[in-house]
PDB file of C-alpha atoms in Angstrom:
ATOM      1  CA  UNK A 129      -5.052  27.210 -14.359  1.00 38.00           C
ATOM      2  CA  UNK A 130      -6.728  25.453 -17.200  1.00 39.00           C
ATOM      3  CA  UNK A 131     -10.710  24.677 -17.164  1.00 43.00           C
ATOM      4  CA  UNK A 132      -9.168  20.852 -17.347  1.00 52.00           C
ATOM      5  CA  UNK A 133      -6.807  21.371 -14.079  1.00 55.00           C
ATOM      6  CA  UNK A 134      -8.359  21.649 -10.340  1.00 67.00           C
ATOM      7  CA  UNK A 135      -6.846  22.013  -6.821  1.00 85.00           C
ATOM      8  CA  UNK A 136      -6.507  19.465  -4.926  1.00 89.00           C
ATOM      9  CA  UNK A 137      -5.729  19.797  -1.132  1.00 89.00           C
ATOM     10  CA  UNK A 138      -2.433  18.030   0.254  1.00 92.00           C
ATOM     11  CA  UNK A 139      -4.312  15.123   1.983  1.00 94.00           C
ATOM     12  CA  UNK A 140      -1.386  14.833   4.532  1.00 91.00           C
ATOM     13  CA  UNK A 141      -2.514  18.076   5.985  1.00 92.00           C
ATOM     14  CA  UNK A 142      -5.894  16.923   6.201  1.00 93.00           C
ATOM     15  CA  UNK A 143      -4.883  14.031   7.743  1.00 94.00           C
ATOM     16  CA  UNK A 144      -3.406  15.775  10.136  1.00 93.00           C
ATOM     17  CA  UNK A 145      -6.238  17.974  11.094  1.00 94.00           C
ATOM     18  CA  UNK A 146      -7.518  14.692  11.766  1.00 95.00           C
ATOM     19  CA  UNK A 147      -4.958  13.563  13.857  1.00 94.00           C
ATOM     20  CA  UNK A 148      -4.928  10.598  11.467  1.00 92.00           C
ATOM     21  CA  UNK A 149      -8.584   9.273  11.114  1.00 96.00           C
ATOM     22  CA  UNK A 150      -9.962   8.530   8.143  1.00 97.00           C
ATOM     23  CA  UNK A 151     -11.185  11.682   6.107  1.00 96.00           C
ATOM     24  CA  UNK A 152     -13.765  12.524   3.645  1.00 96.00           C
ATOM     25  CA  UNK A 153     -13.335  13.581  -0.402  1.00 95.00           C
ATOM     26  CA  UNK A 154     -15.282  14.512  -3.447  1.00 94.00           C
ATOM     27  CA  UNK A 155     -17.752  11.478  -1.954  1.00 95.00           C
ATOM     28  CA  UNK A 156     -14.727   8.869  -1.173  1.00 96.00           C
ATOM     29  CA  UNK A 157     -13.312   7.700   2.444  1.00 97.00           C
ATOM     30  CA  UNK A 158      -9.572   8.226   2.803  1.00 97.00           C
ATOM     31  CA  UNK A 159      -7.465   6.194   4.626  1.00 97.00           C
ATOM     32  CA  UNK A 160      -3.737   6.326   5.752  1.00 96.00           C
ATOM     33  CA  UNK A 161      -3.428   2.765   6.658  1.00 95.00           C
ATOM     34  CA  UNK A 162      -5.650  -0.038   6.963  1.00 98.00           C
ATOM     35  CA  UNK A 163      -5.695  -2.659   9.520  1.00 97.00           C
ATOM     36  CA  UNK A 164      -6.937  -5.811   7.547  1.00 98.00           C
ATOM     37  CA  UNK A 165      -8.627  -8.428  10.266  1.00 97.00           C
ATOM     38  CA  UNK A 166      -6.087 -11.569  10.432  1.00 97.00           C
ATOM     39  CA  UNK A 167      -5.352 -14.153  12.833  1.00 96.00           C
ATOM     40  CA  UNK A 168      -1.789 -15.062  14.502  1.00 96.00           C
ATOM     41  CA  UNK A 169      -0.455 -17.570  11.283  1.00 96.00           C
ATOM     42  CA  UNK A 170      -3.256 -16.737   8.882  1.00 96.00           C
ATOM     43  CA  UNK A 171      -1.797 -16.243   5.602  1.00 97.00           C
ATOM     44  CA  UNK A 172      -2.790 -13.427   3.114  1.00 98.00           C
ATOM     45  CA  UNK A 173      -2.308 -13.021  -0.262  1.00 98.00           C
ATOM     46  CA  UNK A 174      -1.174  -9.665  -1.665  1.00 98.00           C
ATOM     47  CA  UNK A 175      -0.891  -8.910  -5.289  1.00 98.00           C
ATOM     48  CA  UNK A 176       0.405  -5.663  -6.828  1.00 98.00           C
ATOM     49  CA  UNK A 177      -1.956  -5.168  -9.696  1.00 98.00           C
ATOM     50  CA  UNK A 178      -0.643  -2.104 -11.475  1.00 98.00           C
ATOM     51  CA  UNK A 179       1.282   1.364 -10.960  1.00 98.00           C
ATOM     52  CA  UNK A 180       0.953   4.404 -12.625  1.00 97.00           C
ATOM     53  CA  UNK A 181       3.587   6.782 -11.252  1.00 96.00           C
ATOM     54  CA  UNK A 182       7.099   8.098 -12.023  1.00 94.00           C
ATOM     55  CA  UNK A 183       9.050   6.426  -8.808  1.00 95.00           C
ATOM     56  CA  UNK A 184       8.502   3.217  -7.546  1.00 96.00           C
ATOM     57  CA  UNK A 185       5.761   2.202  -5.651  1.00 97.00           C
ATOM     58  CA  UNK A 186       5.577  -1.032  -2.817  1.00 97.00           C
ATOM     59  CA  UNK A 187       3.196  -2.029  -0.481  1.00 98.00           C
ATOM     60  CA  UNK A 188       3.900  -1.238   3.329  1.00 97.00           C
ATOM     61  CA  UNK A 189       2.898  -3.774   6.309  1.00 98.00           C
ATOM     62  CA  UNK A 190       3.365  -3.459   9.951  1.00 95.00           C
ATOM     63  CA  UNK A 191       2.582  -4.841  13.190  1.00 91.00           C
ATOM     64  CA  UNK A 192       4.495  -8.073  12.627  1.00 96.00           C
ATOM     65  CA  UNK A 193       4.508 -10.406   8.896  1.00 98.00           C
ATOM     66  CA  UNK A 194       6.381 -12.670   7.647  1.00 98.00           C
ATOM     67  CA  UNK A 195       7.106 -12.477   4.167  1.00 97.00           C
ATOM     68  CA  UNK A 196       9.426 -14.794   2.006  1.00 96.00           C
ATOM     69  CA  UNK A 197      10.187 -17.000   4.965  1.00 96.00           C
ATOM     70  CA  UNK A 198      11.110 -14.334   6.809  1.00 97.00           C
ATOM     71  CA  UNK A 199       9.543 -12.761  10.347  1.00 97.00           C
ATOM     72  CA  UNK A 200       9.559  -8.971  10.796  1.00 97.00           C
ATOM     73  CA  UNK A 201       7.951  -6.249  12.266  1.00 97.00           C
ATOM     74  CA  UNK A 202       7.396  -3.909   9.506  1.00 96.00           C
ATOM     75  CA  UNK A 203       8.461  -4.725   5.545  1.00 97.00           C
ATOM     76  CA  UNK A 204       7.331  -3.118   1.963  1.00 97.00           C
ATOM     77  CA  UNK A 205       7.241  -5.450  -0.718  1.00 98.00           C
ATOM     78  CA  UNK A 206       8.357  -3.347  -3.625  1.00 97.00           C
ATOM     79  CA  UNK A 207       6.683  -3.199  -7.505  1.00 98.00           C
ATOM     80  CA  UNK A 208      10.134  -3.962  -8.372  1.00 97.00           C
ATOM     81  CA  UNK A 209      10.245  -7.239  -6.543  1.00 97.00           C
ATOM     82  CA  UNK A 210       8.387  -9.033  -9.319  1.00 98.00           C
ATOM     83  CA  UNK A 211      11.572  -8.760 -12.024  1.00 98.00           C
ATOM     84  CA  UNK A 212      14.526 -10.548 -11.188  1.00 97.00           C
ATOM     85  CA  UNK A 213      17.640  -8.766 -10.113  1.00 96.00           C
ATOM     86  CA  UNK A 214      19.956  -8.659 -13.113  1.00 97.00           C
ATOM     87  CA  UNK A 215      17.005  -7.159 -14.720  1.00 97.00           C
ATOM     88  CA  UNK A 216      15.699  -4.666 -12.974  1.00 95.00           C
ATOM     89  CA  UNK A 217      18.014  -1.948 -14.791  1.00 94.00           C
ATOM     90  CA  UNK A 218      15.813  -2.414 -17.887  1.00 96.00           C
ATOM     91  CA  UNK A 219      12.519  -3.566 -16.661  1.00 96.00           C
ATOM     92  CA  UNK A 220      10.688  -1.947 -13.698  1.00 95.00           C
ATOM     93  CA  UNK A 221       8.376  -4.465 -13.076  1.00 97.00           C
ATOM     94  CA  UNK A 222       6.276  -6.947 -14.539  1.00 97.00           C
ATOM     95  CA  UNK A 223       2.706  -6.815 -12.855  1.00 98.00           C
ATOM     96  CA  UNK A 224       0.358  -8.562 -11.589  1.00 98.00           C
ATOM     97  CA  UNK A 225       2.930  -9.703  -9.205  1.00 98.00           C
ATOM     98  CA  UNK A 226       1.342 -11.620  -5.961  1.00 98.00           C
ATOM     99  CA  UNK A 227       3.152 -12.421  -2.760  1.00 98.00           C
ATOM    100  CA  UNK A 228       2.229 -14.423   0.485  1.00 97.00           C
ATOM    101  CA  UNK A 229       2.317 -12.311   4.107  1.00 97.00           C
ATOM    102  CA  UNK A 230       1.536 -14.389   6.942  1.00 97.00           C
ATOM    103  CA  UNK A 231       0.275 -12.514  10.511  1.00 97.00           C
ATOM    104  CA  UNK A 232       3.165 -13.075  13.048  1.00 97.00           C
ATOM    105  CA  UNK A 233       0.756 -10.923  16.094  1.00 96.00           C
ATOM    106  CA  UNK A 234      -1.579 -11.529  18.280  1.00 96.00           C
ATOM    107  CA  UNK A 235      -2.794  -7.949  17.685  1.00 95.00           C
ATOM    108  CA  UNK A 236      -5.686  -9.098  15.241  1.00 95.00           C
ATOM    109  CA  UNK A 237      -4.598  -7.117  11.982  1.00 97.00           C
ATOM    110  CA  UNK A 238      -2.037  -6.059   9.679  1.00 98.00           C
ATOM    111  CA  UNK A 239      -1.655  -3.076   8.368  1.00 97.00           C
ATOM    112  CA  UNK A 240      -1.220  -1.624   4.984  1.00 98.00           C
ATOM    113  CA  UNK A 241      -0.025   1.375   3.367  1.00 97.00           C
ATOM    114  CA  UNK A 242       1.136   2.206   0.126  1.00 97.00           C
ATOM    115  CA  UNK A 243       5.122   3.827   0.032  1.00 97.00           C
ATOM    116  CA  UNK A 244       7.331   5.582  -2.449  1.00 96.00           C
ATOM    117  CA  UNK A 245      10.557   5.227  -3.053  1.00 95.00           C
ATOM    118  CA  UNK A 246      11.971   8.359  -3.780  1.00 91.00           C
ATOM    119  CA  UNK A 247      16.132   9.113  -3.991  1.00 89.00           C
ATOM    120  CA  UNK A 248      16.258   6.068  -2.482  1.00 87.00           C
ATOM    121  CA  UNK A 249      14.389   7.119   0.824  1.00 90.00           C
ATOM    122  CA  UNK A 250      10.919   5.785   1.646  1.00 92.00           C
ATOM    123  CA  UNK A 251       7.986   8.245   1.320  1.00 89.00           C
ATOM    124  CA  UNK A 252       4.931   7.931   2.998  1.00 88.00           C
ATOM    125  CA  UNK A 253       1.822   9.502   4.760  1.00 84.00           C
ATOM    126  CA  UNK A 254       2.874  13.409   3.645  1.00 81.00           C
ATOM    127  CA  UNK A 255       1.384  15.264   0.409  1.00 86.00           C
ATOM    128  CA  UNK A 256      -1.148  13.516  -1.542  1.00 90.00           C
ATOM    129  CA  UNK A 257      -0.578  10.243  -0.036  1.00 93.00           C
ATOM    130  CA  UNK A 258      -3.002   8.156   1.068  1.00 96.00           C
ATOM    131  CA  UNK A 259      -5.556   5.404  -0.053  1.00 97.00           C
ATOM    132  CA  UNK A 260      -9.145   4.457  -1.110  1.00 98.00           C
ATOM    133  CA  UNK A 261     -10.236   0.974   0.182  1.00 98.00           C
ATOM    134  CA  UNK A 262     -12.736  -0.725  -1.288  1.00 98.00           C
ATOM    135  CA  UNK A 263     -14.233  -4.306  -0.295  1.00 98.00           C
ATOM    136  CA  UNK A 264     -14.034  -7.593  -2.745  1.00 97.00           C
ATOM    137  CA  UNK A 265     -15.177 -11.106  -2.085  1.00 95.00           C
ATOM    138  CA  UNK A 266     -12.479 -12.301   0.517  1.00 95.00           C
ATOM    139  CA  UNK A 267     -10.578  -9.161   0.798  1.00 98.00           C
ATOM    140  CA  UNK A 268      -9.891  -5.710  -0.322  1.00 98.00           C
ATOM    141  CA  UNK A 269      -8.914  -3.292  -3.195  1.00 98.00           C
ATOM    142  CA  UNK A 270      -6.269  -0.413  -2.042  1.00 98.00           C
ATOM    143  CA  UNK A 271      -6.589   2.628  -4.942  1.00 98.00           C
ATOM    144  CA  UNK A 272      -3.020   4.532  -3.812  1.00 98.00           C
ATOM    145  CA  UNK A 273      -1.908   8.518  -4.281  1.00 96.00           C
ATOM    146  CA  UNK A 274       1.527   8.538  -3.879  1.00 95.00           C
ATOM    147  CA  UNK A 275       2.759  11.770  -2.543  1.00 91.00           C
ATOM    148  CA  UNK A 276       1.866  14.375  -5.490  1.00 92.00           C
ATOM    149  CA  UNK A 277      -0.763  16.231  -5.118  1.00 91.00           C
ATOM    150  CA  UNK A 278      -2.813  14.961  -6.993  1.00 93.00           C
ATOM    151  CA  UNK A 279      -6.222  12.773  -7.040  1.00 95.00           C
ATOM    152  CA  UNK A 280      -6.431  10.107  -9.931  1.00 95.00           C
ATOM    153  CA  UNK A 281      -5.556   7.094  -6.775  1.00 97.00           C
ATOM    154  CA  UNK A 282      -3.634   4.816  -9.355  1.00 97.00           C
ATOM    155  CA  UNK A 283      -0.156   5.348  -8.841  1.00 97.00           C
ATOM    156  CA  UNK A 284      -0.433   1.541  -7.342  1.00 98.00           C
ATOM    157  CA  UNK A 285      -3.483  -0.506  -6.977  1.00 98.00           C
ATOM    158  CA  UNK A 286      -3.149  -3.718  -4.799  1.00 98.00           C
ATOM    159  CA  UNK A 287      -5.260  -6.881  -2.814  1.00 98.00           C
ATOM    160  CA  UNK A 288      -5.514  -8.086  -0.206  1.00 98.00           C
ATOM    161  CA  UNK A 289      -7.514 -11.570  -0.073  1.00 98.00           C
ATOM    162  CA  UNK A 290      -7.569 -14.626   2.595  1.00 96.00           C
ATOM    163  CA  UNK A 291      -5.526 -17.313   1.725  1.00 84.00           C
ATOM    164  CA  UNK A 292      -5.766 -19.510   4.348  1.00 57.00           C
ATOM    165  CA  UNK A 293      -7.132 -20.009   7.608  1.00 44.00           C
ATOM    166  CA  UNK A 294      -4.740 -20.605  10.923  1.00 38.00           C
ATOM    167  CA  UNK A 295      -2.026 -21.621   8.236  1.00 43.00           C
ATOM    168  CA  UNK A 296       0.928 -22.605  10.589  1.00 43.00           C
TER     169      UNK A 296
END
């Protein structure tokens, strides 16, 4: 190991010494998920800001959205989403890319979480994944680890702000 290179613990096993609750490093609060305050038809605005990470990265949301017109119960909006289709053999993605979710619950919340894709499965919550949430005017910052282990929390930074109040 070089003086330059540290350990870093697999934050899904801390996580699940936790049995999922938020946990504590080098001075930051991780988080698995978030559950961002919204009311049933509020609208949200989400923008991918930037990934730094050999697979693709997306943004996860649960507990009912609707997203591009469409209602369901759990969706990831992927990096790859902002280049059209015929070009996304040549061009990843072209960031900042910002999307609308609206709340379709009554639960109070959405929640978000960042995902891999990885041989064209979804990975989340295991390894080094996880995120740092930090509070902006109107919303929140999401620094993501994708699943390496790892700490540098850039492999995709997104936002979260209010768009709208009781949109319909």
């Amino acid at each position: 190991m070089s003086a330059l290179s540290k350990s870093v613990p697999n934050f899904g096993e801390l996580f699940k010494r936790s049995k999922g609750q938020a946990v504590s490093y080098e001075g930051q609060t991780l988080v698995m998920l978030d559950r961002f305050p919204a009311k049933l038809g509020e609208t949200l605005l989400v923008t991918i800001e930037s990934t730094d990470a050999s697979w693709p990265q997306g943004v996860g949301m649960s507990d009912g959205v609707e997203l591009f017109g469409v209602r369901e119960r759990r969706a990831v909006v992927w990096e790859y989403f902002s280049v059209p289709p015929e070009e996304r053999a040549s061009v990843r993605s072209r960031l900042p890319f910002s999307f609308e979710v609206k709340c379709r619950n009554k639960r109070g919340s959405i929640s978000f979480y960042n995902v891999t894709e990885l041989d064209g499965r979804q990975e989340w919550w295991h390894g080094g994944a996880c995120m740092i949430v930090d509070e902006i005017p109107n919303g929140r910052r999401y620094l993501c680890n994708d699943f390496e282990l790892d700490d540098d929390f850039n492999d995709l930074v997104f936002t979260v702000i209010r768009a709208s109040e009781h949109s319909a």
